[in-house]
mmCIF file of C-alpha atoms and ligand atoms in Angstrom:
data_model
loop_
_atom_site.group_PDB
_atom_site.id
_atom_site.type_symbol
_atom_site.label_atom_id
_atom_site.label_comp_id
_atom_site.label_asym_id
_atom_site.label_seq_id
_atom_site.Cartn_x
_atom_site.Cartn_y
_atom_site.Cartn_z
ATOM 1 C CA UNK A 1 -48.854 25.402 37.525
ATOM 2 C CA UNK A 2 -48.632 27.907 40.266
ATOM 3 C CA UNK A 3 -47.954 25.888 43.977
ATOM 4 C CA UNK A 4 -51.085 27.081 46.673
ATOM 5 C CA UNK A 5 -48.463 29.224 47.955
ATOM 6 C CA UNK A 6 -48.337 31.418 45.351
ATOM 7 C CA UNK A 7 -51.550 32.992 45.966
ATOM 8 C CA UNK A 8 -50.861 34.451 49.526
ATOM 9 C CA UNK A 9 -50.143 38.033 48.928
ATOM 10 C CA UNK A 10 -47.278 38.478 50.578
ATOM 11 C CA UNK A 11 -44.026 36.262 52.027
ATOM 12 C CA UNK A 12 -43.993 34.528 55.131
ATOM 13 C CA UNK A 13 -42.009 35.479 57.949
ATOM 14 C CA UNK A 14 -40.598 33.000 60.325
ATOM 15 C CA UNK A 15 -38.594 34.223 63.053
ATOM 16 C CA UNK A 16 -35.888 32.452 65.461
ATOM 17 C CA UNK A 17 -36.135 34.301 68.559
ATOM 18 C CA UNK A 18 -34.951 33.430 72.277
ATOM 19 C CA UNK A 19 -33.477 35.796 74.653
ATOM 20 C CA UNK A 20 -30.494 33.495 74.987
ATOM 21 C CA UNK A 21 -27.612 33.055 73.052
ATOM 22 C CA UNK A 22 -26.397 29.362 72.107
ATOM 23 C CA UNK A 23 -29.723 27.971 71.616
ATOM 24 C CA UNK A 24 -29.727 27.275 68.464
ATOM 25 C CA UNK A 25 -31.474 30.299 66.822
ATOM 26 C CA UNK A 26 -28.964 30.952 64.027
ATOM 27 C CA UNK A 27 -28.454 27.300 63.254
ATOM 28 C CA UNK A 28 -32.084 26.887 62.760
ATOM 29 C CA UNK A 29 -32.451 30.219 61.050
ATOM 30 C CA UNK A 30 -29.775 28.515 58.200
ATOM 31 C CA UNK A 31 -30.567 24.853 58.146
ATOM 32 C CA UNK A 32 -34.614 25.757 57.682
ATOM 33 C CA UNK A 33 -34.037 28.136 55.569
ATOM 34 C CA UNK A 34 -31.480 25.568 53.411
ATOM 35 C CA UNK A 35 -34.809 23.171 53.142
ATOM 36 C CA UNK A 36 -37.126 25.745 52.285
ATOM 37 C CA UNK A 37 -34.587 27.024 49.754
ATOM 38 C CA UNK A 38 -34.422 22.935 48.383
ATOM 39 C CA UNK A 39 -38.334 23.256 47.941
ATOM 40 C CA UNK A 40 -38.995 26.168 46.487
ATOM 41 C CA UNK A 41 -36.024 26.925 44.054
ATOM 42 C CA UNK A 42 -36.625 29.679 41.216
ATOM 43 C CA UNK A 43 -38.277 29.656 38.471
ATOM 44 C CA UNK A 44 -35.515 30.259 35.783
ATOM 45 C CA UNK A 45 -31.974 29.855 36.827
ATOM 46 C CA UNK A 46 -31.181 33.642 36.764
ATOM 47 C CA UNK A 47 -34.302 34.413 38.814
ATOM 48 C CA UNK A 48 -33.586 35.556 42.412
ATOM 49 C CA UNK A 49 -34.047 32.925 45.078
ATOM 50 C CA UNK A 50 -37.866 32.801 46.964
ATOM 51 C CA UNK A 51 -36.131 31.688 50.018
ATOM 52 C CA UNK A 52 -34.286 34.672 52.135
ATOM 53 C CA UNK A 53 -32.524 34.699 55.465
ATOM 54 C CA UNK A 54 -32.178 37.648 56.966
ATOM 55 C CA UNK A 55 -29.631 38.285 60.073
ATOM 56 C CA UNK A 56 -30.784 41.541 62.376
ATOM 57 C CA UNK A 57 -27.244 40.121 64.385
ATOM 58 C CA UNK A 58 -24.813 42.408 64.235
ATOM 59 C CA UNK A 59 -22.408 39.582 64.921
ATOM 60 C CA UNK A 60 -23.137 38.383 61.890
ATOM 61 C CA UNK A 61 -23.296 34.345 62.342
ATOM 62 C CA UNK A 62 -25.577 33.781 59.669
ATOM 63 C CA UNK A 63 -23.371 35.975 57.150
ATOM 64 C CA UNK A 64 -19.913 34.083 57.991
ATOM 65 C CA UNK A 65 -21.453 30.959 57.719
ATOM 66 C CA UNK A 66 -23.511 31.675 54.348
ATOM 67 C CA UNK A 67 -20.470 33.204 53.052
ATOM 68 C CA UNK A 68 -18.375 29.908 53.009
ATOM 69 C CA UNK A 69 -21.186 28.145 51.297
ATOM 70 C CA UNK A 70 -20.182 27.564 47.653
ATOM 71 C CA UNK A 71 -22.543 30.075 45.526
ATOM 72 C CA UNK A 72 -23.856 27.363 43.621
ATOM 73 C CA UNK A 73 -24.960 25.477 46.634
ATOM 74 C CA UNK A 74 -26.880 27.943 48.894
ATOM 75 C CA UNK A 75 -30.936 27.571 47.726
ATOM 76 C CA UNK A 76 -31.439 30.455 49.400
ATOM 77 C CA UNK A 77 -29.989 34.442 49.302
ATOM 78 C CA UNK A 78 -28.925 35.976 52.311
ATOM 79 C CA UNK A 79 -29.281 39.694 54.077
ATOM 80 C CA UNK A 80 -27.429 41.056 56.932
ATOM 81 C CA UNK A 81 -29.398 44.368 57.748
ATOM 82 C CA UNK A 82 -27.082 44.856 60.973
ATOM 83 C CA UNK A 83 -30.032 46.705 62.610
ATOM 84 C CA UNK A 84 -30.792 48.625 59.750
ATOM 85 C CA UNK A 85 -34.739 49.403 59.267
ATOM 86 C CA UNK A 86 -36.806 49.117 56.400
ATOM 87 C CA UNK A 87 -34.909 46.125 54.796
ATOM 88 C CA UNK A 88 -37.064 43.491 56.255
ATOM 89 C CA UNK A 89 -40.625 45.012 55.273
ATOM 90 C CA UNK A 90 -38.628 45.322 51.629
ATOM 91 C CA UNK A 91 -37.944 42.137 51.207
ATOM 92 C CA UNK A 92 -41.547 40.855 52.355
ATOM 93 C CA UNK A 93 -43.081 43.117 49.825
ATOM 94 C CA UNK A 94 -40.986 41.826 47.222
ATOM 95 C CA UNK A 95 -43.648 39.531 44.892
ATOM 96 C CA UNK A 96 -40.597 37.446 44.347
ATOM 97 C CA UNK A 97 -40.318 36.888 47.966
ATOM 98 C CA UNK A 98 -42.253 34.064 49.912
ATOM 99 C CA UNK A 99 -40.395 33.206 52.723
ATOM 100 C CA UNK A 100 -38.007 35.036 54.892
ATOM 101 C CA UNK A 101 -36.372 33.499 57.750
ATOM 102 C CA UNK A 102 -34.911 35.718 60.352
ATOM 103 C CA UNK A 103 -32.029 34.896 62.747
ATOM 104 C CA UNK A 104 -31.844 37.099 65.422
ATOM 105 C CA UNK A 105 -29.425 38.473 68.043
ATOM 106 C CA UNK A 106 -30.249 37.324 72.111
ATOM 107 C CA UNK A 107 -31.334 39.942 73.698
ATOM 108 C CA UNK A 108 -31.070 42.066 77.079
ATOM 109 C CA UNK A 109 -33.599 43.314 79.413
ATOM 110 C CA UNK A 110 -33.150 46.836 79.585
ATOM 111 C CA UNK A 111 -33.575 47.233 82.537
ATOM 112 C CA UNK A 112 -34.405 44.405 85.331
ATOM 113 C CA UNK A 113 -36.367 46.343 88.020
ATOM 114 C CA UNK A 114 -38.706 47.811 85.094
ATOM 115 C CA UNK A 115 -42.386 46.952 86.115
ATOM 116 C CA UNK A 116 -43.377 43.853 85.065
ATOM 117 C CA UNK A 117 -45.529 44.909 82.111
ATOM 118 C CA UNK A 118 -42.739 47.322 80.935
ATOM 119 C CA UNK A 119 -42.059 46.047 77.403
ATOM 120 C CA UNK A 120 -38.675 44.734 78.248
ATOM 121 C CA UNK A 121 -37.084 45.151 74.380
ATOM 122 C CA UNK A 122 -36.350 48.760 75.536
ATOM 123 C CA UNK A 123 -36.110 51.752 72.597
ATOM 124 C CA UNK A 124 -32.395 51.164 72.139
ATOM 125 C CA UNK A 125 -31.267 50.365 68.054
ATOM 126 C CA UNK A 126 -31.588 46.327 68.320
ATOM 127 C CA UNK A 127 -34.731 46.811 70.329
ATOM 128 C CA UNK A 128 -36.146 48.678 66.925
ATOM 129 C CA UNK A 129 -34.841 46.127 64.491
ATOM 130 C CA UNK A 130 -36.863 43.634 66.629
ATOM 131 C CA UNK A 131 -39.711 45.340 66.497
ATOM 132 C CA UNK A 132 -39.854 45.983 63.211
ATOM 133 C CA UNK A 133 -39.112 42.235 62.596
ATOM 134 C CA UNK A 134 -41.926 40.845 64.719
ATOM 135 C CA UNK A 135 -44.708 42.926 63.393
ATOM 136 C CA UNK A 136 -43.774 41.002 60.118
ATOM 137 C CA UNK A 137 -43.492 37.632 61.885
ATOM 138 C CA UNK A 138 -46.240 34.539 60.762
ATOM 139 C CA UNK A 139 -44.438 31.991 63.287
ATOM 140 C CA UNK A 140 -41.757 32.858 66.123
ATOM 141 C CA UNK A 141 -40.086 29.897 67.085
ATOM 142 C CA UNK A 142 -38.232 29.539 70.608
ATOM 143 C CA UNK A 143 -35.599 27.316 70.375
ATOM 144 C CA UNK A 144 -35.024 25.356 73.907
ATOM 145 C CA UNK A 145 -32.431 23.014 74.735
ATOM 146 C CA UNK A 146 -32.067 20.509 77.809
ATOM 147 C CA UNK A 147 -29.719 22.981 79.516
ATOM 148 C CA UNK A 148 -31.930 24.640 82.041
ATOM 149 C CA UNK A 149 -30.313 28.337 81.773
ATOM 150 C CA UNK A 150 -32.242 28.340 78.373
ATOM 151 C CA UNK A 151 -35.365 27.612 79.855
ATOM 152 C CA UNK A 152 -36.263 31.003 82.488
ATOM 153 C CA UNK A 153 -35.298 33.141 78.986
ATOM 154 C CA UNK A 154 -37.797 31.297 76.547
ATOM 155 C CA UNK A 155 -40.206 31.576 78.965
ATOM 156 C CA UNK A 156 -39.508 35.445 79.292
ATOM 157 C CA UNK A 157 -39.401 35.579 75.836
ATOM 158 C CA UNK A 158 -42.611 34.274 75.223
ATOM 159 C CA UNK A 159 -44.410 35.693 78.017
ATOM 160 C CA UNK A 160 -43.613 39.496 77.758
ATOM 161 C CA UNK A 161 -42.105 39.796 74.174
ATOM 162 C CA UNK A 162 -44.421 37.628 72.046
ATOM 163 C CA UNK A 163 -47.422 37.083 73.936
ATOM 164 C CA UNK A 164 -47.896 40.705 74.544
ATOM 165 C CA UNK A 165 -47.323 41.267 70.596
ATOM 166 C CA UNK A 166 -50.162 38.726 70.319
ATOM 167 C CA UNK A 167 -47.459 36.664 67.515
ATOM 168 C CA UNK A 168 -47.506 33.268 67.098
ATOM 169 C CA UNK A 169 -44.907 31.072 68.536
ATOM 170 C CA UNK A 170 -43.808 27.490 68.613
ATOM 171 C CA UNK A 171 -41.008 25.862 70.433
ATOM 172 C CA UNK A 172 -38.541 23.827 69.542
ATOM 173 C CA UNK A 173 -36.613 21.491 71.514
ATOM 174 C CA UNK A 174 -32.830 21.528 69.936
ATOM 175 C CA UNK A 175 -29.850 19.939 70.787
ATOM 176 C CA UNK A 176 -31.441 16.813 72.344
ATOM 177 C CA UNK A 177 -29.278 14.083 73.572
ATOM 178 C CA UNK A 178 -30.841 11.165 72.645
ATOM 179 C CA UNK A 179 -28.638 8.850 72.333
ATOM 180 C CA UNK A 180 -28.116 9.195 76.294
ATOM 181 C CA UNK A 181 -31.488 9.653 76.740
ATOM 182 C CA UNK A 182 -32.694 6.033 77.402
ATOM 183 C CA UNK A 183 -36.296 4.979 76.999
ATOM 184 C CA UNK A 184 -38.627 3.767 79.824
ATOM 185 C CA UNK A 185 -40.421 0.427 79.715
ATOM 186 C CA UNK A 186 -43.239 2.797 78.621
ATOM 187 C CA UNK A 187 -41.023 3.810 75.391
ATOM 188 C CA UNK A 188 -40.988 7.470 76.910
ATOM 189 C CA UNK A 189 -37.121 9.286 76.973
ATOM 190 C CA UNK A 190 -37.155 11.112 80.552
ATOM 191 C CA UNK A 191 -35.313 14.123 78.801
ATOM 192 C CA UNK A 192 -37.393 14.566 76.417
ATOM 193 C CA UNK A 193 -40.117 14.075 78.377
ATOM 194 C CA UNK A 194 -39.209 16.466 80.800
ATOM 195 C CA UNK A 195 -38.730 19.522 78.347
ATOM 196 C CA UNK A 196 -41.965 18.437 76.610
ATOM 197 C CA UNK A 197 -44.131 18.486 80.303
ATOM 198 C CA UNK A 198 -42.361 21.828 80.753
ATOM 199 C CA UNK A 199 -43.843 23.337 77.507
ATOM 200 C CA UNK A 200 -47.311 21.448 78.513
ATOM 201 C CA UNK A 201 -47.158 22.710 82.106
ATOM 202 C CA UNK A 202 -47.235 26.332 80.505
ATOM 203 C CA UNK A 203 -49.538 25.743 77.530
ATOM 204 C CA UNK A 204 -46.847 26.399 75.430
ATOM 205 C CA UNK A 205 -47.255 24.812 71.507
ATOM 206 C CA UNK A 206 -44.297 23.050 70.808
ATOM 207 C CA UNK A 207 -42.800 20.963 67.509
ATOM 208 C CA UNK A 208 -43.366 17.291 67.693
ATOM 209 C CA UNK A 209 -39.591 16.699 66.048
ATOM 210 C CA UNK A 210 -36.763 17.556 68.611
ATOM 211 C CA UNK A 211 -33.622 18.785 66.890
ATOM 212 C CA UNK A 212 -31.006 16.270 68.289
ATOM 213 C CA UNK A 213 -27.555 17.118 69.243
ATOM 214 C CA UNK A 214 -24.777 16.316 66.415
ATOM 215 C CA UNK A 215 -21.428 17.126 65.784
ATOM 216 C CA UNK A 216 -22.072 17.745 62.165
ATOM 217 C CA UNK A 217 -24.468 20.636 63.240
ATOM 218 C CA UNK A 218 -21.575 22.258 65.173
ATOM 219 C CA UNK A 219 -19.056 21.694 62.505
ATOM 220 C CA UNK A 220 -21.356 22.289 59.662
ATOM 221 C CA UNK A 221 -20.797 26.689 59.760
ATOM 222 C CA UNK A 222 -16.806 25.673 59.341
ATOM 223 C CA UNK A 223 -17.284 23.289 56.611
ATOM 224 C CA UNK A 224 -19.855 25.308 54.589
ATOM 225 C CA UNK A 225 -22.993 23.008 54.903
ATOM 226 C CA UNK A 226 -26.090 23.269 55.445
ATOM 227 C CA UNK A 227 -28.407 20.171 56.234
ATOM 228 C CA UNK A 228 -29.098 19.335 52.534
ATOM 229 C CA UNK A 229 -25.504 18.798 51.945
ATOM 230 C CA UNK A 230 -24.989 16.380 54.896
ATOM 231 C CA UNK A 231 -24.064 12.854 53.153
ATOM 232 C CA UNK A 232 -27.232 10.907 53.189
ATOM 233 C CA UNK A 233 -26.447 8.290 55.345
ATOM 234 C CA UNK A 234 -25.804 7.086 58.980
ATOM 235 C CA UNK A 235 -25.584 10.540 61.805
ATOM 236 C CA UNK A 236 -25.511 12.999 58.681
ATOM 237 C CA UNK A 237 -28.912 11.100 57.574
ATOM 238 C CA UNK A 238 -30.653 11.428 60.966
ATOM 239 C CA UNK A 239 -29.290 14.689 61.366
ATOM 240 C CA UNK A 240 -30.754 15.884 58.191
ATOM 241 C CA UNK A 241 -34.239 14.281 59.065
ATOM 242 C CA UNK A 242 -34.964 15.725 62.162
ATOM 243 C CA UNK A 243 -34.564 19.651 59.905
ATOM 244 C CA UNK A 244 -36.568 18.421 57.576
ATOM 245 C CA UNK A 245 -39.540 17.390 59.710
ATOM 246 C CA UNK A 246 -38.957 20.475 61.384
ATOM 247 C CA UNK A 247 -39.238 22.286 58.129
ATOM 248 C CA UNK A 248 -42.692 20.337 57.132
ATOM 249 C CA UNK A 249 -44.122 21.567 60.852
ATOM 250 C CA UNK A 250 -43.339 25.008 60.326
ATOM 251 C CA UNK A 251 -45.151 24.471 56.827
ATOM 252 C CA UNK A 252 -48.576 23.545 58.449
ATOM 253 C CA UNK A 253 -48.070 26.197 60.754
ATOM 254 C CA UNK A 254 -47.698 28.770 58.155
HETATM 255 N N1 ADP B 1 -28.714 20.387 67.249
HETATM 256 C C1 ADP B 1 -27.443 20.754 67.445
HETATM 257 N N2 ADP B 1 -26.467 19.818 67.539
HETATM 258 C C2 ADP B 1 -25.183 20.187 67.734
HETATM 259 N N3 ADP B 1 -24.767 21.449 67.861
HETATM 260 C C3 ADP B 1 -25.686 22.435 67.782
HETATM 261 C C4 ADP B 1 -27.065 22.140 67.557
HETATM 262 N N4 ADP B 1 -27.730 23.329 67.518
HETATM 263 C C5 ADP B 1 -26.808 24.305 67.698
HETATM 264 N N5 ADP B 1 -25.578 23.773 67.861
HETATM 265 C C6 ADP B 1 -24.309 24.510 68.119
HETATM 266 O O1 ADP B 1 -24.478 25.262 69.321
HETATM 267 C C7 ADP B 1 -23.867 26.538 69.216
HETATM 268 C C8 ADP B 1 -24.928 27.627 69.410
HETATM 269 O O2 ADP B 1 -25.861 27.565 68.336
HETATM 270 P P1 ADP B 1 -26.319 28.871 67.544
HETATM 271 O O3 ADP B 1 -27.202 28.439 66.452
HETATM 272 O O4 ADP B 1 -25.134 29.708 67.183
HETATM 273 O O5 ADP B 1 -27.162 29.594 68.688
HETATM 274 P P2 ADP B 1 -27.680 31.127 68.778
HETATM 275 O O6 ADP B 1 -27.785 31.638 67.381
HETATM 276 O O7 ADP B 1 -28.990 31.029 69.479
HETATM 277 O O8 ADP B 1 -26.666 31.870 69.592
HETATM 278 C C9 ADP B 1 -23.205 26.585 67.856
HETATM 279 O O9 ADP B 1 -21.874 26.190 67.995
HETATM 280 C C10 ADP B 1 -23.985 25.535 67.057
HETATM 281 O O10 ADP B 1 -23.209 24.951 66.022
HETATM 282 MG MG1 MG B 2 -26.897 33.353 66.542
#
């Protein structure tokens, strides 16, 4: 039985994307696209993977860390275009294709005195690659963590890279501290709170699951793990959960 899925025409494209490096983007690129991979393996064992993450980084995070996954382990294939055009549009034309999900490099305004409704991407290479990618994109998400330097640079991403595009965004609160993030007599979690009220304030959509901070994440590149190889109990457990909530969101937002 073919899943509902299998009658869209074409893959979906979900995109990390967030001015600022350290955010999260490439661990979310990885882990989602681990889950995805879990849920929709292929067909035959010799048929190519549905799931594909693509890195436009040129640093190449998603690539080293792919790379030390054993072969048998990764549900999903992996492309580094390194700026290279065309290779993204391939793969979502692909029928065997039906979700891509891209990590992407930070980026730099071009220039900061441009007018304010200068597109700030610029004409350079990576400003091309970008491009390309988020004419593709179904669902941008904006990773945004409780440090506040990541905040100004979602907000700049969303407001003249992806609003002006007209693409659909949500964001994503990562690396949340919860376990020093103590609840109210109200149950509320001020931290939490606070980064949710700041998405509210600006109308922003953002994913009811917050990605909590845990070592395993961090460690998780060096050991060659993705999310559905974290042990299935205690941290690695709740660790594991809050990717695969994430992964159900971005789903229903497909
Ligand atoms: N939820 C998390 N918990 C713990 N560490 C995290 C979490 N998310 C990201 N990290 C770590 O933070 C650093 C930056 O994340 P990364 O995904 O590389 O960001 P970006 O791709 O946006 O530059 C990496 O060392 C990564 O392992
Ligand atoms: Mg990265």
């Amino acid at each position: 039985m073919p899943s509902s899925t299998d009658t869209s025409d074409r893959a979906k494209v979900v995109t990390l994307f967030q001015q600022k490096g350290g955010s999260g983007k490439s661990t979310l690129a990885v882990n989602l696209a681990a889950v995805s991979g879990q849920n929709n393996p292929p067909h035959n064992a010799d048929d190519p993977c549905p799931v594909v993450a693509a890195g436009i980084d040129r640093q190449g995070s998603l690539e080293d860390w792919a790379a030390r996954v054993p072969e048998e382990r990764l549900p999903f294939d992996y492309v580094v275009t390194k700026g290279r055009l065309g290779e993204i549009p391939d793969l979502v034309a692909d029928p065997a294709v039906k979700r891509v999900f891209v990590d992407t490099p930070g980026f730099v305004e071009t220039d900061p005195d441009a007018p304010m409704d200068a597109d700030p991407l610029g004409s350079g290479p990576t400003a091309k690659a970008l491009e390309e990618v988020l004419d593709l994109t179904d669902l941008a998400l904006v990773p945004l963590t409780p440090e506040w330097l990541t905040h100004r640079p979602a907000e700049f991403t969303i407001e003249r890279v992806l609003k002006p595009r007209k693409v659909n965004f949500l964001v994503v609160i990562n690396m949340w501290d919860s376990g020093n993030d103590r609840a109210r007599e109200d149950g509320t979690r001020p931290e939490l709170e606070k980064l949710r009220d700041w998405c509210r304030k600006r109308d922003y959509p953002f994913a009811a699951v917050a990605i909590r901070r845990y070592k395993v994440h961090s460690k998780a590149p060096e050991d060659g793990l993705t999310v559905i190889q974290y042990p299935e109990s205690g941290t690695s457990l709740r660790a594991r959960e809050d990717f695969y909530k994430l992964a159900l969101t971005v789903e229903q937002a497909l």
